Tab-separated table of C-alpha atoms and ligand atoms in Angstrom:
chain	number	residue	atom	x	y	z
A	1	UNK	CA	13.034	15.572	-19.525
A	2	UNK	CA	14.617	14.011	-22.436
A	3	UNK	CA	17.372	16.158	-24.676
A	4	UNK	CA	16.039	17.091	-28.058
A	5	UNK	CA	18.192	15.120	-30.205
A	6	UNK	CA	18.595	15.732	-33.832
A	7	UNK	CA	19.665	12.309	-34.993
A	8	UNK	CA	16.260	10.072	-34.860
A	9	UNK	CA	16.667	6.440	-33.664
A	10	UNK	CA	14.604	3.915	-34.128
A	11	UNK	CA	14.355	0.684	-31.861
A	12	UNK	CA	12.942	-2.483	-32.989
A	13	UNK	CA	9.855	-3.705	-31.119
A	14	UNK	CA	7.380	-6.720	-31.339
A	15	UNK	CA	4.318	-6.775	-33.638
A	16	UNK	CA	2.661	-8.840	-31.026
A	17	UNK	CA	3.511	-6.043	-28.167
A	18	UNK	CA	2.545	-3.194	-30.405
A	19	UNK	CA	-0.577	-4.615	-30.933
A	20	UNK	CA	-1.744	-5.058	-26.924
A	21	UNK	CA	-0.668	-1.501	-26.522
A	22	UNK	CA	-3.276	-0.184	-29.455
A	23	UNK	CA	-5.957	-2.524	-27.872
A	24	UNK	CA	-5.232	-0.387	-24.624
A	25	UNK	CA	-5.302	3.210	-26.632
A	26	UNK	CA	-8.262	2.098	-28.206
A	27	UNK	CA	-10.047	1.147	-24.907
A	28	UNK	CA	-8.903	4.379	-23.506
A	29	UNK	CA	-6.791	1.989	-20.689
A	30	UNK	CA	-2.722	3.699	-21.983
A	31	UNK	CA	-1.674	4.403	-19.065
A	32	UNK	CA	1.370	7.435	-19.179
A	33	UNK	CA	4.193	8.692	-17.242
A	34	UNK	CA	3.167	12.234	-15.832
A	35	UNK	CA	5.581	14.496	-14.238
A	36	UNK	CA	4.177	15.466	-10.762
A	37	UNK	CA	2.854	18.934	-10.887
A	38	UNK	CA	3.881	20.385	-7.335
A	39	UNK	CA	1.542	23.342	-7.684
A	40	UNK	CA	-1.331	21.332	-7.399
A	41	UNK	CA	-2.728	20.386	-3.975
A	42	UNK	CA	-2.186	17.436	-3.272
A	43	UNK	CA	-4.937	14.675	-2.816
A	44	UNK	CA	-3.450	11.611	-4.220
A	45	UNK	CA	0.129	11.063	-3.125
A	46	UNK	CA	0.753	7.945	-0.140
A	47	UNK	CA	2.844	10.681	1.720
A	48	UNK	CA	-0.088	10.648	3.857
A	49	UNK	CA	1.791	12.363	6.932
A	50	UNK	CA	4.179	14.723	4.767
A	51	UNK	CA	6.729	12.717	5.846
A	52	UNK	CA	8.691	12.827	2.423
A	53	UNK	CA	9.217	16.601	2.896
A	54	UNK	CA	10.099	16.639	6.490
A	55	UNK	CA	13.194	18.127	7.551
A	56	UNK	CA	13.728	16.969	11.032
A	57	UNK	CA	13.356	13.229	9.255
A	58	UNK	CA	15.994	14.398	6.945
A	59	UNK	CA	18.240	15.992	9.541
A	60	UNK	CA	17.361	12.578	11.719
A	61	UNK	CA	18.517	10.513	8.448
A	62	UNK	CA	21.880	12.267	8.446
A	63	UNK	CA	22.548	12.059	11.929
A	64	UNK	CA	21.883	8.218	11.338
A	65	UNK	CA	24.519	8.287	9.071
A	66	UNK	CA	27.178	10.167	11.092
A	67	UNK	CA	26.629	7.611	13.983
A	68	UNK	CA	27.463	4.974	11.836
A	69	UNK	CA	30.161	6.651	9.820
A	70	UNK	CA	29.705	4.536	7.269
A	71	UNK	CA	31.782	5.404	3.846
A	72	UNK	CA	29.298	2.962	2.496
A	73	UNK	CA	26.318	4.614	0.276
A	74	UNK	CA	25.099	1.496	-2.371
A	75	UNK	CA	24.598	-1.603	-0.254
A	76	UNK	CA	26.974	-3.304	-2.974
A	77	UNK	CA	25.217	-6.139	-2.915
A	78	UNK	CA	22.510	-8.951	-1.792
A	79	UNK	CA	21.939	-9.276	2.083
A	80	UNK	CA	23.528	-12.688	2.166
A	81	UNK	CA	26.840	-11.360	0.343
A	82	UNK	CA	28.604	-7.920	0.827
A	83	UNK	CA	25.352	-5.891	1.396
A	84	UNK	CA	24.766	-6.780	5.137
A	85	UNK	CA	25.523	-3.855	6.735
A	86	UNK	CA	25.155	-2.733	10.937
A	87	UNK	CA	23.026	-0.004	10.019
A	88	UNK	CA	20.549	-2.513	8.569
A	89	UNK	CA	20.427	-4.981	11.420
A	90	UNK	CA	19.566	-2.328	14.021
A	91	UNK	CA	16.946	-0.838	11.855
A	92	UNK	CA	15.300	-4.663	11.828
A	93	UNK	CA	15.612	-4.289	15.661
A	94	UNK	CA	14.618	-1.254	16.349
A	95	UNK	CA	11.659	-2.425	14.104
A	96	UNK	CA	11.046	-5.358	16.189
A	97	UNK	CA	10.816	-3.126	19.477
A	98	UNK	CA	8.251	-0.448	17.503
A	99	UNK	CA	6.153	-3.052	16.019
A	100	UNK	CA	6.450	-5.183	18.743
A	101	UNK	CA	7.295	-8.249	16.621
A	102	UNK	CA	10.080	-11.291	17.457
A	103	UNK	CA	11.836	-10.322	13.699
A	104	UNK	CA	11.596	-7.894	11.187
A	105	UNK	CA	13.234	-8.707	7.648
A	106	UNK	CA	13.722	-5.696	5.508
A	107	UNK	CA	12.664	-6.075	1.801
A	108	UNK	CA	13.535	-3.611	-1.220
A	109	UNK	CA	9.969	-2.648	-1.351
A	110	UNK	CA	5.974	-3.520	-0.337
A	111	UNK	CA	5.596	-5.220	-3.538
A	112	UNK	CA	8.824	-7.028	-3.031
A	113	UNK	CA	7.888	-8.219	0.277
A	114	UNK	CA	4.291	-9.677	-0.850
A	115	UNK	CA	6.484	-11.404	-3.634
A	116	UNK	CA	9.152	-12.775	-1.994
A	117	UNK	CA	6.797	-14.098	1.562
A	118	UNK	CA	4.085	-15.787	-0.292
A	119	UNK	CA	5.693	-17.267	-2.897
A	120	UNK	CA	7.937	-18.569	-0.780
A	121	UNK	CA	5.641	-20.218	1.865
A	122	UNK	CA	3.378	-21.389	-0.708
A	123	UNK	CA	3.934	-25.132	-0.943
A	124	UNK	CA	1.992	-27.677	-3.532
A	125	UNK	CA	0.035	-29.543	-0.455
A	126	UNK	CA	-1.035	-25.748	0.536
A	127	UNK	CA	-3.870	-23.481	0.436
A	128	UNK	CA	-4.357	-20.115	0.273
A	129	UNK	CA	-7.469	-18.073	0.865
A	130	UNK	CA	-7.110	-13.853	-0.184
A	131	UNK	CA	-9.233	-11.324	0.048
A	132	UNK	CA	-10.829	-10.595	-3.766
A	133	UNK	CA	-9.514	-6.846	-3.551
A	134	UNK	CA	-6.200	-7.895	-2.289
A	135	UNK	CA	-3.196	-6.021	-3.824
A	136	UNK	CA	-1.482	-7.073	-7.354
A	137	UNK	CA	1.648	-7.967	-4.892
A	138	UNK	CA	-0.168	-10.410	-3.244
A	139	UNK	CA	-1.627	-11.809	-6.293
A	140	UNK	CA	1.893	-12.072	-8.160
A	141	UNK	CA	3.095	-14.057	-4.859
A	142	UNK	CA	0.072	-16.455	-4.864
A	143	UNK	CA	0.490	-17.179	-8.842
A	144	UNK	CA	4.335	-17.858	-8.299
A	145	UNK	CA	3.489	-20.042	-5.524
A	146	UNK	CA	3.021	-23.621	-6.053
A	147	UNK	CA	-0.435	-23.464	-3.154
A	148	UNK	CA	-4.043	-23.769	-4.424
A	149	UNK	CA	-5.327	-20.560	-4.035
A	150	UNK	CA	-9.448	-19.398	-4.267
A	151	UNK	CA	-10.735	-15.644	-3.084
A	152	UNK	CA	-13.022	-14.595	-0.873
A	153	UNK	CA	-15.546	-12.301	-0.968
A	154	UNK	CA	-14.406	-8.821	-0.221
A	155	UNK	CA	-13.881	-8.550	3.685
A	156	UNK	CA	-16.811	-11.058	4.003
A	157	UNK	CA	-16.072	-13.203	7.152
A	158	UNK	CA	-18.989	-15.125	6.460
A	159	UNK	CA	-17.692	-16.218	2.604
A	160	UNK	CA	-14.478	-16.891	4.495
A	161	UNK	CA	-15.700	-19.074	7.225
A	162	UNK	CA	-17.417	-21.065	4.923
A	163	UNK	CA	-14.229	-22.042	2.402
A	164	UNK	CA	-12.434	-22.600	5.832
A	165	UNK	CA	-15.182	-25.514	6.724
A	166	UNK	CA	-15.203	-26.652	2.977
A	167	UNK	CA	-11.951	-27.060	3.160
A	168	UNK	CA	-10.630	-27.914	6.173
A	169	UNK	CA	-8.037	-30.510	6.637
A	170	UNK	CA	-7.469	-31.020	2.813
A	171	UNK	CA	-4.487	-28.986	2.994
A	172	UNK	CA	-1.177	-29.755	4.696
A	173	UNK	CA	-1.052	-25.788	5.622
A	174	UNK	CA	-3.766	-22.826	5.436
A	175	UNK	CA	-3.030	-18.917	4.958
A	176	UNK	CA	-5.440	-16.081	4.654
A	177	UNK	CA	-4.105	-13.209	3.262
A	178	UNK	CA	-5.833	-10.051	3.268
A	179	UNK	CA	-4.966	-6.208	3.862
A	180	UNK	CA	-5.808	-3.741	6.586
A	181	UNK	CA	-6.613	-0.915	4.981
A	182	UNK	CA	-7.634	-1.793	0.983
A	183	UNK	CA	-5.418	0.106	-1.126
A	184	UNK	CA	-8.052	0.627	-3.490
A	185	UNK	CA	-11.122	1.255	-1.471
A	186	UNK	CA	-9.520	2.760	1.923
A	187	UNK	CA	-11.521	0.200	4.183
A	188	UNK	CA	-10.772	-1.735	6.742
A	189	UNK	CA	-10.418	-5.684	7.590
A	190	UNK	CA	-11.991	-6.203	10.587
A	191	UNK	CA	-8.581	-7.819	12.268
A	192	UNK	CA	-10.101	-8.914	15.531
A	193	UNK	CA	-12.738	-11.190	13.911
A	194	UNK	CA	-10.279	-12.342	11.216
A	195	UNK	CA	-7.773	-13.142	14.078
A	196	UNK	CA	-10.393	-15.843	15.832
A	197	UNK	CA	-11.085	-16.790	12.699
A	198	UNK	CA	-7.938	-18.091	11.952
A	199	UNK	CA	-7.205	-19.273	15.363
A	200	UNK	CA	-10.450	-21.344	15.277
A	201	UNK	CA	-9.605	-23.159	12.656
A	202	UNK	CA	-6.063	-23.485	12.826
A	203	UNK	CA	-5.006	-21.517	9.850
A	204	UNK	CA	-2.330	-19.071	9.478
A	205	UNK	CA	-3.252	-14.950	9.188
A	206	UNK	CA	-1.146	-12.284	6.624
A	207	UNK	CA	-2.084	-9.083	6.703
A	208	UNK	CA	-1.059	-6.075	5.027
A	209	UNK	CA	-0.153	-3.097	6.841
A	210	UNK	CA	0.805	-0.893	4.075
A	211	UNK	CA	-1.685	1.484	4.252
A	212	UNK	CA	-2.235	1.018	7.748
A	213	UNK	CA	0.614	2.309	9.790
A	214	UNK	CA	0.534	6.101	10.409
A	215	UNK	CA	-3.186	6.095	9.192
A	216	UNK	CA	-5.476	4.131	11.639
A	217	UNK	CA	-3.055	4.142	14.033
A	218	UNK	CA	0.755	4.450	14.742
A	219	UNK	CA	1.725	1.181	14.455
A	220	UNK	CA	-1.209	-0.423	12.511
A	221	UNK	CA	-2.745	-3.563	14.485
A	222	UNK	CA	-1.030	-4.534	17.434
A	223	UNK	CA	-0.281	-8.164	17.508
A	224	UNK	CA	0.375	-8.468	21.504
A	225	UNK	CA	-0.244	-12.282	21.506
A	226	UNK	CA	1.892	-13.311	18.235
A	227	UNK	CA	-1.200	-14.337	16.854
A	228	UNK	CA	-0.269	-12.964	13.351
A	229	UNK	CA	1.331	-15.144	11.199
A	230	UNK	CA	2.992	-12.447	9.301
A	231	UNK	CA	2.522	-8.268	9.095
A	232	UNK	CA	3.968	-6.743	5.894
A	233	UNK	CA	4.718	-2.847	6.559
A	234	UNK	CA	6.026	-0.445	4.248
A	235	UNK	CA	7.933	2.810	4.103
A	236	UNK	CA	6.505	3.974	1.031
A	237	UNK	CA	3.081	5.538	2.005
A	238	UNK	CA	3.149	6.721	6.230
A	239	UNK	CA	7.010	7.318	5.865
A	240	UNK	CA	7.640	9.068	2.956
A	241	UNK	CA	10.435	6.829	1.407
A	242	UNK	CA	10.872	3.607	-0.140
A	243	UNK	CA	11.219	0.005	1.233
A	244	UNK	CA	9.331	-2.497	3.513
A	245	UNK	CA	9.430	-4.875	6.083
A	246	UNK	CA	8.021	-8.360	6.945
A	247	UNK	CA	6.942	-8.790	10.778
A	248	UNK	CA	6.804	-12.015	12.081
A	249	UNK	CA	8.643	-15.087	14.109
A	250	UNK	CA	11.965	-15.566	14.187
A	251	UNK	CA	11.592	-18.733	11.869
A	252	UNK	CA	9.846	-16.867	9.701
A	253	UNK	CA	13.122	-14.805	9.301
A	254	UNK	CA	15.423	-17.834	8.982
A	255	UNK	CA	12.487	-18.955	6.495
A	256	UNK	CA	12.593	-15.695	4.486
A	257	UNK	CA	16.352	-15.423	4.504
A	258	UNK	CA	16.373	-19.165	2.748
A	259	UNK	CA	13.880	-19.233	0.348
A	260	UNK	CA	12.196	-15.646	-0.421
A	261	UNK	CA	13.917	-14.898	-3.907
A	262	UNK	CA	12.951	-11.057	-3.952
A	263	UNK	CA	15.037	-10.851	-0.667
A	264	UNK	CA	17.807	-13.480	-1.988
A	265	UNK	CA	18.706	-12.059	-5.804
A	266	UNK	CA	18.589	-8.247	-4.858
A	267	UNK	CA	20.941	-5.562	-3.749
A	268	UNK	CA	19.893	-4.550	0.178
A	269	UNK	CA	18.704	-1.209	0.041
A	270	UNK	CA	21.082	1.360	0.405
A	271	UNK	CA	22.784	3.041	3.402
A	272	UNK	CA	20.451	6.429	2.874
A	273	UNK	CA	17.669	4.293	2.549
A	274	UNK	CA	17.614	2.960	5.625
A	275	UNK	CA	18.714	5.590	7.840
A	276	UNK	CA	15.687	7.711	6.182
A	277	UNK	CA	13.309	4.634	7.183
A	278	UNK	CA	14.750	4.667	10.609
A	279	UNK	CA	14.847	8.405	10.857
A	280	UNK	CA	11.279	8.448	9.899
A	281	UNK	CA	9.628	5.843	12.270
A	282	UNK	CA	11.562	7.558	14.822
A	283	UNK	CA	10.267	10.619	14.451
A	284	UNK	CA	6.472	9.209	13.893
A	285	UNK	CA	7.278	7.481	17.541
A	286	UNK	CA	7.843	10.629	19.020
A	287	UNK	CA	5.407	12.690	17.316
A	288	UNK	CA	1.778	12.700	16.924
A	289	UNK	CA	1.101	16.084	15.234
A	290	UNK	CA	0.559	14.919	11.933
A	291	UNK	CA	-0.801	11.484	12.547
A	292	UNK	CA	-3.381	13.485	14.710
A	293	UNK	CA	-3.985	16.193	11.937
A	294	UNK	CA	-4.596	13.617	9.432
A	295	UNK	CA	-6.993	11.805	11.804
A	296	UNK	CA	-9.134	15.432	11.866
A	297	UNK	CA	-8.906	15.881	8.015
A	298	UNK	CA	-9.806	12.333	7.684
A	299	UNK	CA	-13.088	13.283	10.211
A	300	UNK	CA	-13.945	16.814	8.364
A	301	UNK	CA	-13.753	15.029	4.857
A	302	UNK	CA	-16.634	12.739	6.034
A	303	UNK	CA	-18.706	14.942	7.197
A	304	UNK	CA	-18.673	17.388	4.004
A	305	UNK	CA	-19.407	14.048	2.607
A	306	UNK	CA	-22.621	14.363	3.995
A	307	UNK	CA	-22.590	17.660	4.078
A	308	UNK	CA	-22.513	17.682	0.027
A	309	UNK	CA	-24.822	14.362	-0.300
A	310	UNK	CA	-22.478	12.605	-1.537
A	311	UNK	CA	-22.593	9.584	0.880
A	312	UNK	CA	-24.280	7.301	-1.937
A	313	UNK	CA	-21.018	7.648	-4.119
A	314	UNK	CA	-18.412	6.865	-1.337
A	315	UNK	CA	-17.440	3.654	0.020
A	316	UNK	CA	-17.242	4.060	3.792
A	317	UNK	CA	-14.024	4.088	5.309
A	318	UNK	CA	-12.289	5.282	8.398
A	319	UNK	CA	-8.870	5.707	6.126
A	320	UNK	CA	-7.040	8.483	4.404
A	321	UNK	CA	-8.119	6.398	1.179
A	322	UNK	CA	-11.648	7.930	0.526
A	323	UNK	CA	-13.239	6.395	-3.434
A	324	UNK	CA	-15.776	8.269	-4.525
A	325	UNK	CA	-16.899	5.339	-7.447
A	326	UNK	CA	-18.575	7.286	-10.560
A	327	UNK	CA	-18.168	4.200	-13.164
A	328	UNK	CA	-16.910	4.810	-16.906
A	329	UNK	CA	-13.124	5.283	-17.463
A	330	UNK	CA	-14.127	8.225	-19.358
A	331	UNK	CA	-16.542	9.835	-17.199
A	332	UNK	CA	-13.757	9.737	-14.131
A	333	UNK	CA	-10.912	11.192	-16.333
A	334	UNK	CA	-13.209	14.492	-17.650
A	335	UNK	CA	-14.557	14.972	-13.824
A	336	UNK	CA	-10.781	14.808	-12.808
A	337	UNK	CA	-9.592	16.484	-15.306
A	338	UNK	CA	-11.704	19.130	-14.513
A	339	UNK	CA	-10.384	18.914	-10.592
A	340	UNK	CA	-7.296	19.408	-11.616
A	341	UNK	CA	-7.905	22.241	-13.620
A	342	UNK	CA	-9.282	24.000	-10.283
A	343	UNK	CA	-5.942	23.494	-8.614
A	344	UNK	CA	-6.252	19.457	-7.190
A	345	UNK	CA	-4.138	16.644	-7.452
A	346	UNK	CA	-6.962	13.938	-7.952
A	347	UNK	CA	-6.098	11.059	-10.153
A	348	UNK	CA	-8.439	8.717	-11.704
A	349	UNK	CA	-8.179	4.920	-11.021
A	350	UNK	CA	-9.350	3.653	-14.380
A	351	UNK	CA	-10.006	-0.392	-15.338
A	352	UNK	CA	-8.657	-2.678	-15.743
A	353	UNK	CA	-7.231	-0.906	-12.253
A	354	UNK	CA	-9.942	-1.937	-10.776
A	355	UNK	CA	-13.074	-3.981	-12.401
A	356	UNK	CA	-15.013	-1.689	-14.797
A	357	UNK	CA	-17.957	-0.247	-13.908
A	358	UNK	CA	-16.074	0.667	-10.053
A	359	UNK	CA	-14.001	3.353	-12.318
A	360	UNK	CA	-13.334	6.312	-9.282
A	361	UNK	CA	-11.686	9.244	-8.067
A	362	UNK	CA	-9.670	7.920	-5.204
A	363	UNK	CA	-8.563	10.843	-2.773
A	364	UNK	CA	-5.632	10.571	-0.677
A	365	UNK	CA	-6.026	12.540	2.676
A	366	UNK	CA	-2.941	13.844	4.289
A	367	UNK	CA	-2.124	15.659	7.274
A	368	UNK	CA	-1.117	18.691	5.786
A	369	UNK	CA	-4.305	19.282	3.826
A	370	UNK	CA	-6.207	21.786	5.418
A	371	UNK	CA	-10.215	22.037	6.030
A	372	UNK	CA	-10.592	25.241	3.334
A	373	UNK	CA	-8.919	22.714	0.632
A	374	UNK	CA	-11.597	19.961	1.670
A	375	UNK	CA	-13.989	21.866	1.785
A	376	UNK	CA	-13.291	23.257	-1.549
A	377	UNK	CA	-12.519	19.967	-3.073
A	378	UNK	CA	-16.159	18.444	-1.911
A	379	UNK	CA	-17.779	21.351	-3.269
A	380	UNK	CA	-16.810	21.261	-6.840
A	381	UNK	CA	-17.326	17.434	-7.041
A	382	UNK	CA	-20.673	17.964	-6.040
A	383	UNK	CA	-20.924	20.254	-9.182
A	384	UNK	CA	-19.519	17.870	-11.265
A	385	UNK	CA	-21.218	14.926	-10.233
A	386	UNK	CA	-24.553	16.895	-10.653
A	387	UNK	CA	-23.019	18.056	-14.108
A	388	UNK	CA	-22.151	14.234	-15.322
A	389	UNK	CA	-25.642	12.898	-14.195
A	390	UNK	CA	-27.549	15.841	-16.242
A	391	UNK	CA	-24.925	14.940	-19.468
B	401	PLP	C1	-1.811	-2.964	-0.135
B	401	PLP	C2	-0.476	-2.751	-0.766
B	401	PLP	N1	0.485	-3.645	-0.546
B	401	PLP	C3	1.712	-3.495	-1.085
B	401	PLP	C4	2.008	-2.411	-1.879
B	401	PLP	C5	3.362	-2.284	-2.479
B	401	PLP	O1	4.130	-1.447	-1.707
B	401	PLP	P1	5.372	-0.667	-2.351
B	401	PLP	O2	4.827	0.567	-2.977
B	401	PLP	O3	6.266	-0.413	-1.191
B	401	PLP	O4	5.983	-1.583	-3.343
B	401	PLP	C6	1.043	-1.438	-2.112
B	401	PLP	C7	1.366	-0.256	-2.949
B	401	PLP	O5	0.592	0.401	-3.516
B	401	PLP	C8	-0.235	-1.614	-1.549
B	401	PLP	O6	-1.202	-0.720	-1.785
């Protein structure tokens, strides 16, 4: 909260800034900083498995940091000066082991990691081929990147196949980048047909686990044969904190460590940081409570779904992302507004977000909701949605 202050101040700021943030106040696109209000229940954090409220991870964090009675608490610096710490390396390890991967690299966070990998790789004789829903991360790192770069059609193999033949064998090196879960519609990549895919024509495969892990499954897809070119995972959404990691060969560690700039010119995250990363995928190993309560709520949710007739508004997905697209920024704010006003936590994803006309209400499922609250939740949106189409 800021301090009332009695003395005004006045900063300068550009004409030409002032005026993109009026165009956005006049769309009704000014976006604000809200203050989280804990009361309501929540249906739109990532903390999918309650994992940023759970004590044994916290008590498991501090433990961490006994073992390694480390006075350290900043990193105090990048990875490749002071901030390489033990702790840090035998997180990546243990990573390696959970995920099943030859290296882990560690990255400051999800968005950081998409930066730093694809820019990287991306040479000028290169092409890239992403997913047209594909995170603004991934985007960023394919305009930094020097690579040709052309979309797909959203999880369309057969759009996908087709650039692959048009293009094969113009390009030194080929990447498809895509996500497993789609943070914005909460379906799925089919990995299995995306995986022969790539192999068939030679190309290499990126996928993004971030709203995978701890949702579909424990450890998102499991890459037994190293087919994967590269997995990003993050500890922002499943595990409650902040961070990420890339998964991938052992090269592709040397690689990152050389030329990924978002790992290079930052300060490692700190001691804390890690040990509540490690802390938490230790505890997700060992438990399954909440992965298996989410799975349930995730279950319930779609059938009051149907229940409600509301199937025509949601995109199907098997993910604790459900959309329920309604179109019109301001028809989503009033019908979330008036969510929120019954007690939920349901934010509305407004354009430029995502393209107009797919304005939504994008519910987060977590393992801690329980049926009543779902049940609830469906109920009135049926009442709204009936309200908005008789407005
Ligand atoms: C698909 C996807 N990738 C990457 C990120 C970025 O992750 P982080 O929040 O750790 O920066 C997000 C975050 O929303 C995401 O949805």
């Amino acid at each position: 909260m800021k301090p009332n202050t009695t003395q005004t101040y006045k900063a300068i700021f550009p004409a030409s800034l002032k005026k993109k943030l009026s165009q956005r106040q006049e769309e009704g696109t000014l976006r604000i900083l809200k203050l989280n209000d804990s009361q309501l229940i929540d249906f739109s954090s990532n903390d999918y498995l309650g994992f940023s409220k759970n004590q044994f991870i916290s008590e498991f964090a501090l433990d961490k940091i006994n073992e390694y009675s480390s006075e350290l608490h900043g990193a105090t610096g990048s990875r490749l000066l002071a901030g390489n710490y033990d702790m840090i390396e035998d997180f990546e390890f243990y990573l390696e082991q959970y995920y099943n991967t030859e290296a882990a690299t560690v990255f400051n966070s999800g968005y950081d990691a998409n930066l730093g990998l694809i820019s990287a790789i991306a040479q000028r004789q290169d092409l890239i081929l992403y997913d047209e829903l594909s995170h603004a991360s991934i985007r960023d790192g394919i305009a930094l990147g020097k690579a040709k770069a052309y979309k797909f059609q959203h999880n369309d193999l057969i759009d996908l196949e087709q650039k692959l033949a048009k293009f094969k064998d113009q390009f030194e090196t080929t990447y498809v980048i895509t996500e497993h879960v789609f943070s914005m519609d909460g379906d799925s990549a089919n990995v299995d047909t995306l995986v022969r895919l790539c192999d068939k024509y030679g190309v290499f495969l990126i996928l993004d686990e971030a709203h995978s892990v701890g949702t579909i499954s424990k450890k998102g897809c499991i890459d037994f044969d190293g087919k994967l070119f590269a997995r990003i995972i993050t500890f922002g959404k499943s595990f409650g904190s902040h961070g990420a990691a890339v998964l991938g060969s052992e090269e592709l560690k040397q690689y990152l460590i050389n030329f990924a700039k978002s790992f290079i010119y930052t300060t490692a995250p700190s001691v804390e940081t890690t040990a509540r990363n490690w802390a938490a995928h230790l505890y997700l190993e060992s438990n399954s409570k909440e992965f298996e309560a989410l799975r349930l709520n995730i279950k319930y949710f779609q059938e009051q779904i149907k229940t409600h007739n509301l199937s025509e508004f949601f995109i199907e997905s098997l993910s604790a992302i459900q959309s329920c697209v309604i179109g019109g920024n301001e028809k989503v704010k009033s019908i979330s507004r008036q969510l929120q006003q019954e007690g939920f936590d349901v934010r509305p994803i407004l354009s430029p977000t995502v393209p107009k006309g797919k304005e939504r209400l994008r519910f987060c499922l977590h393992s801690f909701n329980s049926e009543k609250e779902i049940k609830m939740l469906l109920t009135s949106l049926a009442t709204y949605l009936i309200q908005n189409e008789n407005d």
